[in-house]
Every structure is written in C-alpha cells, then in structure tokens.
GROMACS .gro file of N, CA and C in nm:
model
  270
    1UNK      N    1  -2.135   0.856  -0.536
    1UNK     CA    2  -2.198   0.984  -0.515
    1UNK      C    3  -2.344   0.978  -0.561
    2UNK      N    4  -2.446   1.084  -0.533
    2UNK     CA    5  -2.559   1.067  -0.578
    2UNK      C    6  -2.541   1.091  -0.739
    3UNK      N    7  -2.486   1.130  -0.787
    3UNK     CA    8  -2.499   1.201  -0.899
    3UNK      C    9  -2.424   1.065  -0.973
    4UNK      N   10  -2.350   1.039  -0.948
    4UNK     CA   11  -2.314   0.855  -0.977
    4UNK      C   12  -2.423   0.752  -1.007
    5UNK      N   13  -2.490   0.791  -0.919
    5UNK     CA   14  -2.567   0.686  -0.887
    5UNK      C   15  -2.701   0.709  -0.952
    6UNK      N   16  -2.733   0.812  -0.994
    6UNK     CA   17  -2.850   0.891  -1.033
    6UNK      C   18  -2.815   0.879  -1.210
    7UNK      N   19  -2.696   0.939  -1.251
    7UNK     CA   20  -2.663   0.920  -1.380
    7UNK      C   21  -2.678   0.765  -1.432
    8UNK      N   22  -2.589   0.676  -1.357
    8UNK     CA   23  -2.617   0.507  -1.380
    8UNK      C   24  -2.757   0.420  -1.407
    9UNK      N   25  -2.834   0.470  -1.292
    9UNK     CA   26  -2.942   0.445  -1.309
    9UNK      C   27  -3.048   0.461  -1.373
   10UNK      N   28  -3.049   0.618  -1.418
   10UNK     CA   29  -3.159   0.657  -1.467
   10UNK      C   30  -3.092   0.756  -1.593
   11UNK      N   31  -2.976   0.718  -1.607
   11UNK     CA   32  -2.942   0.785  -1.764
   11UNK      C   33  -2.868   0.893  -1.770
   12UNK      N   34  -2.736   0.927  -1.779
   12UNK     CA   35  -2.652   0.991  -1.830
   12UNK      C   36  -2.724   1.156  -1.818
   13UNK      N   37  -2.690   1.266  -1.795
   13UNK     CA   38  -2.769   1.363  -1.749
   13UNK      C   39  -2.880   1.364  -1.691
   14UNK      N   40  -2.919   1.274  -1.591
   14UNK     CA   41  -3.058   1.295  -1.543
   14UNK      C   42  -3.018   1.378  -1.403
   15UNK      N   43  -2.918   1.359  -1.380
   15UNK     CA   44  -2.888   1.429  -1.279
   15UNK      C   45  -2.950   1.609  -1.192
   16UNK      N   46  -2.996   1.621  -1.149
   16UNK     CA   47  -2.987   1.785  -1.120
   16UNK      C   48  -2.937   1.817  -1.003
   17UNK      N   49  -2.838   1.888  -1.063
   17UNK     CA   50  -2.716   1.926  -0.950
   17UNK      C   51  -2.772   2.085  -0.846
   18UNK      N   52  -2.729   2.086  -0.779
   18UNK     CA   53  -2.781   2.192  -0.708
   18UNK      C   54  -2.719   2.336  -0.714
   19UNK      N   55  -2.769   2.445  -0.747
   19UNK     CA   56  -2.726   2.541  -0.811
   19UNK      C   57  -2.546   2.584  -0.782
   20UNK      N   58  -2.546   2.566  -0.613
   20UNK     CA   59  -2.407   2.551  -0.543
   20UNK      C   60  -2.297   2.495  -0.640
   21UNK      N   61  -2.384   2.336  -0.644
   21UNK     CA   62  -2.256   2.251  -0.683
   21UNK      C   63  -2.226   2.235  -0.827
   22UNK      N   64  -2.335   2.327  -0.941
   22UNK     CA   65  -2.302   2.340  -1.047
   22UNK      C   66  -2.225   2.445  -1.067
   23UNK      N   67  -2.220   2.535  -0.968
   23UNK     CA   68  -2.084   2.637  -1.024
   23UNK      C   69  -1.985   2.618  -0.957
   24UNK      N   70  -1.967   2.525  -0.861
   24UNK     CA   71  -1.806   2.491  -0.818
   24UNK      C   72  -1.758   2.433  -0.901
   25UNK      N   73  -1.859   2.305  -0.966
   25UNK     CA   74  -1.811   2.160  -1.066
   25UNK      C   75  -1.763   2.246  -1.166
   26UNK      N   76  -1.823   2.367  -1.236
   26UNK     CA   77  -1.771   2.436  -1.346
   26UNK      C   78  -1.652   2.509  -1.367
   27UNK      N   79  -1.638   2.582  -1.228
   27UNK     CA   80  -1.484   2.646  -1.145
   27UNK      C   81  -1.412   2.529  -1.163
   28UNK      N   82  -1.420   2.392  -1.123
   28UNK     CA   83  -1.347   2.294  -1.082
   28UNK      C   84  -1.325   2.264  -1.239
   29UNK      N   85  -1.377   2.248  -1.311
   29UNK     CA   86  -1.390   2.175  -1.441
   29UNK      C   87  -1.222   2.335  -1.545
   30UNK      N   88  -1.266   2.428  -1.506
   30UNK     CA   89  -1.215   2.548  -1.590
   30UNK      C   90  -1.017   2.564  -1.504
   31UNK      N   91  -1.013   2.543  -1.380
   31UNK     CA   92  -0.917   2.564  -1.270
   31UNK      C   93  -0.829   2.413  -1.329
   32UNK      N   94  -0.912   2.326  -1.352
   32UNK     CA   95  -0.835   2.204  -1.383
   32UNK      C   96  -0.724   2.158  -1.551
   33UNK      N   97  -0.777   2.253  -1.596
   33UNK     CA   98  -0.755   2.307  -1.736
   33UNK      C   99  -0.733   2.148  -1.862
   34UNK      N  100  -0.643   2.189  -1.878
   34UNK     CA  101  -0.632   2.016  -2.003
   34UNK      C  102  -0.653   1.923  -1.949
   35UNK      N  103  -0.598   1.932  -1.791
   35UNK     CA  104  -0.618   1.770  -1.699
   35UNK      C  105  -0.717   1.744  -1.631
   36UNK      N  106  -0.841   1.816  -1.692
   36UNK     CA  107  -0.977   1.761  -1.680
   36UNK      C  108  -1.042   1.853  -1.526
   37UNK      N  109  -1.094   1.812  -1.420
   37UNK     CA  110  -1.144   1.886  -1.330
   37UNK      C  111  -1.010   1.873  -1.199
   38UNK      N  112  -1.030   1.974  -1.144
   38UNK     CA  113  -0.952   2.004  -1.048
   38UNK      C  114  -0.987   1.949  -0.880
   39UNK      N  115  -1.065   1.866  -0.882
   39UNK     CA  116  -1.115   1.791  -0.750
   39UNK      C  117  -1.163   1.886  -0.666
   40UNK      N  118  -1.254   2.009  -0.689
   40UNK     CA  119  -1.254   2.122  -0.586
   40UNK      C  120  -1.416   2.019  -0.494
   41UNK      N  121  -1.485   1.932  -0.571
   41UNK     CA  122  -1.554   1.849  -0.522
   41UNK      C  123  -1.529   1.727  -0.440
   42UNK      N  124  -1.437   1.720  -0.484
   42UNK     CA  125  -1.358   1.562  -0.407
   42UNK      C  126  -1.253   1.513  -0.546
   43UNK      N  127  -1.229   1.408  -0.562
   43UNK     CA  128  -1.146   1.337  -0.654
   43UNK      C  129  -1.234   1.266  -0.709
   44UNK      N  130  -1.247   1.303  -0.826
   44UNK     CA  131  -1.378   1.168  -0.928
   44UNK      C  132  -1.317   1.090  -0.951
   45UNK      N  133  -1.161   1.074  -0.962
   45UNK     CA  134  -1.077   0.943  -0.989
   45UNK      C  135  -1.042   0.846  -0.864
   46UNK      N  136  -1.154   0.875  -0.778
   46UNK     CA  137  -1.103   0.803  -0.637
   46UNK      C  138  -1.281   0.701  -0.685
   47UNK      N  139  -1.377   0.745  -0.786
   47UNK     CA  140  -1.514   0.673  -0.789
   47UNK      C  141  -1.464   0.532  -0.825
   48UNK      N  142  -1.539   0.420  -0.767
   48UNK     CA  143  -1.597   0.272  -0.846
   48UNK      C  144  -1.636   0.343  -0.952
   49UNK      N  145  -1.628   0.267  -1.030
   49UNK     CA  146  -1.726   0.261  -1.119
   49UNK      C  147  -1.870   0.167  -1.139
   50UNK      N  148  -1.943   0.219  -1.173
   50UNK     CA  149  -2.102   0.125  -1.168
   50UNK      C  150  -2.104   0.005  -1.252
   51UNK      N  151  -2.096  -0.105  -1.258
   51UNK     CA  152  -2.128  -0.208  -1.309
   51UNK      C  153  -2.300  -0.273  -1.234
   52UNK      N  154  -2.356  -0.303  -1.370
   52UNK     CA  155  -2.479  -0.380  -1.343
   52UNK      C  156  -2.462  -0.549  -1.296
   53UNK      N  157  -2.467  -0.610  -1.210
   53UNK     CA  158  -2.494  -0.705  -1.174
   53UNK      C  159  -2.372  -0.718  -1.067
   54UNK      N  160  -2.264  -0.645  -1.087
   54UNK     CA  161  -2.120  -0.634  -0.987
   54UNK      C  162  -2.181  -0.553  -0.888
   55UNK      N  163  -2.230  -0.430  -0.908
   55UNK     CA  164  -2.200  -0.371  -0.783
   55UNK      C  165  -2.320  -0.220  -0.778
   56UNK      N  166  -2.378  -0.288  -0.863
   56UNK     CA  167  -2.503  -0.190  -0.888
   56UNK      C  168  -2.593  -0.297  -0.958
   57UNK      N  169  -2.725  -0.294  -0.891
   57UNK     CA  170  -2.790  -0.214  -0.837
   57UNK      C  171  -2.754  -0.258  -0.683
   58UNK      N  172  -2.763  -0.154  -0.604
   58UNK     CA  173  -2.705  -0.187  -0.444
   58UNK      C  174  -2.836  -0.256  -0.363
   59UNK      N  175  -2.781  -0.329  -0.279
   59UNK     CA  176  -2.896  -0.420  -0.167
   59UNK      C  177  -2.952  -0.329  -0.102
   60UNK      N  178  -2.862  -0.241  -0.021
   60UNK     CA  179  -2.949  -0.158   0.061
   60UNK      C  180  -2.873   0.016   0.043
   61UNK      N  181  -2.993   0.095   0.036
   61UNK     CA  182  -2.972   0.234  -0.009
   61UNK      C  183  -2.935   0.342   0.130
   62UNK      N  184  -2.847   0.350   0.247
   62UNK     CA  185  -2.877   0.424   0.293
   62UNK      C  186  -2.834   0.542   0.267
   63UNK      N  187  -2.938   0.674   0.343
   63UNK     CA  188  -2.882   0.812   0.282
   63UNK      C  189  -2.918   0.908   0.404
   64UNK      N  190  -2.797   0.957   0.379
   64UNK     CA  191  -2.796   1.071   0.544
   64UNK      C  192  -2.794   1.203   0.451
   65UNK      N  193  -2.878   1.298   0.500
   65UNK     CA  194  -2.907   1.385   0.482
   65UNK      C  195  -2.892   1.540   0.557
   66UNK      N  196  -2.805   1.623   0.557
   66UNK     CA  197  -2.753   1.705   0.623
   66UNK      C  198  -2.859   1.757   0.729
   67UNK      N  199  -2.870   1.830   0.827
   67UNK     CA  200  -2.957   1.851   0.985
   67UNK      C  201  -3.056   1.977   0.929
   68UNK      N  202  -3.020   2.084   0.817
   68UNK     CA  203  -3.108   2.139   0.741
   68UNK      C  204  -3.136   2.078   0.651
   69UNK      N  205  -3.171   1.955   0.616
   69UNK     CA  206  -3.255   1.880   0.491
   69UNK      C  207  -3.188   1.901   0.377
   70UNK      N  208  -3.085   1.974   0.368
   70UNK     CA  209  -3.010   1.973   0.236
   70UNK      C  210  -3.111   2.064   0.082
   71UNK      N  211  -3.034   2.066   0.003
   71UNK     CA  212  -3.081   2.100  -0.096
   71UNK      C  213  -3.212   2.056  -0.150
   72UNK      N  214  -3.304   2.108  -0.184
   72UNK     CA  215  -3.429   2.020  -0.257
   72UNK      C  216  -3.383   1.912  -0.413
   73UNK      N  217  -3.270   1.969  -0.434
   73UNK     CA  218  -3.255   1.823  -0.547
   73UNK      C  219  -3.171   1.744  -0.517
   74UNK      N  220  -3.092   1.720  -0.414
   74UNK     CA  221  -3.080   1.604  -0.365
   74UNK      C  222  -3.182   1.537  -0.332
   75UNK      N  223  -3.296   1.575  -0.279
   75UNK     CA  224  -3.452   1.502  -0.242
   75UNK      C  225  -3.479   1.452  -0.401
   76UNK      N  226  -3.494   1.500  -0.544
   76UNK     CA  227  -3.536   1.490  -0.592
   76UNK      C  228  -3.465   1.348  -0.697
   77UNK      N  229  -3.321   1.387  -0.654
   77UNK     CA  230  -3.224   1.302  -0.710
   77UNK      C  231  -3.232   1.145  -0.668
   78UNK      N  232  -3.248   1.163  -0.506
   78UNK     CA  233  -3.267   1.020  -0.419
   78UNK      C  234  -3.399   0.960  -0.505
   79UNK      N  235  -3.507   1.048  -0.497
   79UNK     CA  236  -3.589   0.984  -0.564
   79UNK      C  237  -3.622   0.881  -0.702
   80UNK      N  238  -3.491   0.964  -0.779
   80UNK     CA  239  -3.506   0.898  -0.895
   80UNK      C  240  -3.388   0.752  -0.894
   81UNK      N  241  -3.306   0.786  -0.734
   81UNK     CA  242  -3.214   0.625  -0.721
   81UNK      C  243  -3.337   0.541  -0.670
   82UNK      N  244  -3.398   0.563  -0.613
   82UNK     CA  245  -3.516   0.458  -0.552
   82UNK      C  246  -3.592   0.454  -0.665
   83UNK      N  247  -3.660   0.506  -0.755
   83UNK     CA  248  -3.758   0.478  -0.905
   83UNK      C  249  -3.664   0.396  -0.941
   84UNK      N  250  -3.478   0.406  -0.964
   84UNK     CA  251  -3.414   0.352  -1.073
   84UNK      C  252  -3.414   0.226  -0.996
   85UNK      N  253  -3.411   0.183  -0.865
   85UNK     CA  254  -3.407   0.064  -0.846
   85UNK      C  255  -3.491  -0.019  -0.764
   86UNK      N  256  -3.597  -0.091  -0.806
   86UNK     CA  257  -3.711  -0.077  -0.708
   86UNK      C  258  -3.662  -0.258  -0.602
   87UNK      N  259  -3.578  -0.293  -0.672
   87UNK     CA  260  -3.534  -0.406  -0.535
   87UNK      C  261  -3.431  -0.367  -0.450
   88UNK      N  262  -3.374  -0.255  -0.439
   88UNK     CA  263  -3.295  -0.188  -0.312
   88UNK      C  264  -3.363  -0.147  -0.225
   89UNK      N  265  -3.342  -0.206  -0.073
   89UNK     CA  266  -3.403  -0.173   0.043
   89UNK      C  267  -3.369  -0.043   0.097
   90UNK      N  268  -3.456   0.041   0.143
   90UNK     CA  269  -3.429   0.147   0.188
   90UNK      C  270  -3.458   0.159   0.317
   0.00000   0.00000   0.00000
C-alpha cells in the first residue's frame, strides 16, 4: 500500500492519510475491538512485509492514480516513496 510503503521508507508516521481514510481506519480500528482492526480497508494481514535488500527498495515504482487525480496526499505521499528511494525507476 502507499502508506506501507511511505511508512518503510521514510519513517514510521510519515504517512498522511487522507481525511476519508483516516476516519474509516479509525471506525475500522474501534468495530474491530481486541482483535485489532476490522479490515473495513482491506486485510492488513494479507501485507508483505518490507524488508530492505529482499523486497524493498522496489526496481520499478508504478502508480495508477484514480481518473479524478485522487486525493492531494496521495500526490504528496508518492512523493515522499520517490525522495525515499532515488534508484527506483518510475
């Protein structure tokens, strides 16, 4: 996910989630109760995990972007996967 990929790279909260998807993740996080989040995002237990030299940093970055341009911090997020990795082809 970007936010995977954004946290890995450039540090554990660097993330900025988009106002949307911070109050579903929070619904999802509260709905899920002791057993952690409720997948209303997808399944976080379906992620790889990031390893440096395994499988991060990636060769090539592609990124599709919804037909209205999406949120402005997804733009801002991609940005900081391309700062975090400057030998991934884009």
């Amino acid at each position: 996910t970007i936010q995977a990929a954004t946290d890995h790279l450039c540090g554990d909260g660097s993330f900025d989630a988009p106002w949307g998807s911070a109050l579903v993740s929070g619904v999802s996080r509260i709905v899920g109760g002791k057993d952690g989040d409720a997948g209303l995002l997808g399944d976080e237990t379906a992620l790889d995990e990031l390893v440096d030299g395994k499988n991060s940093p990636a060769s090539l970055a592609l990124v599709i972007q919804p037909g209205n341009g999406g949120p402005v911090e997804d733009w801002i997020n991609l940005e900081k996967v391309y700062e975090g990795s400057p030998e991934t082809t884009t």
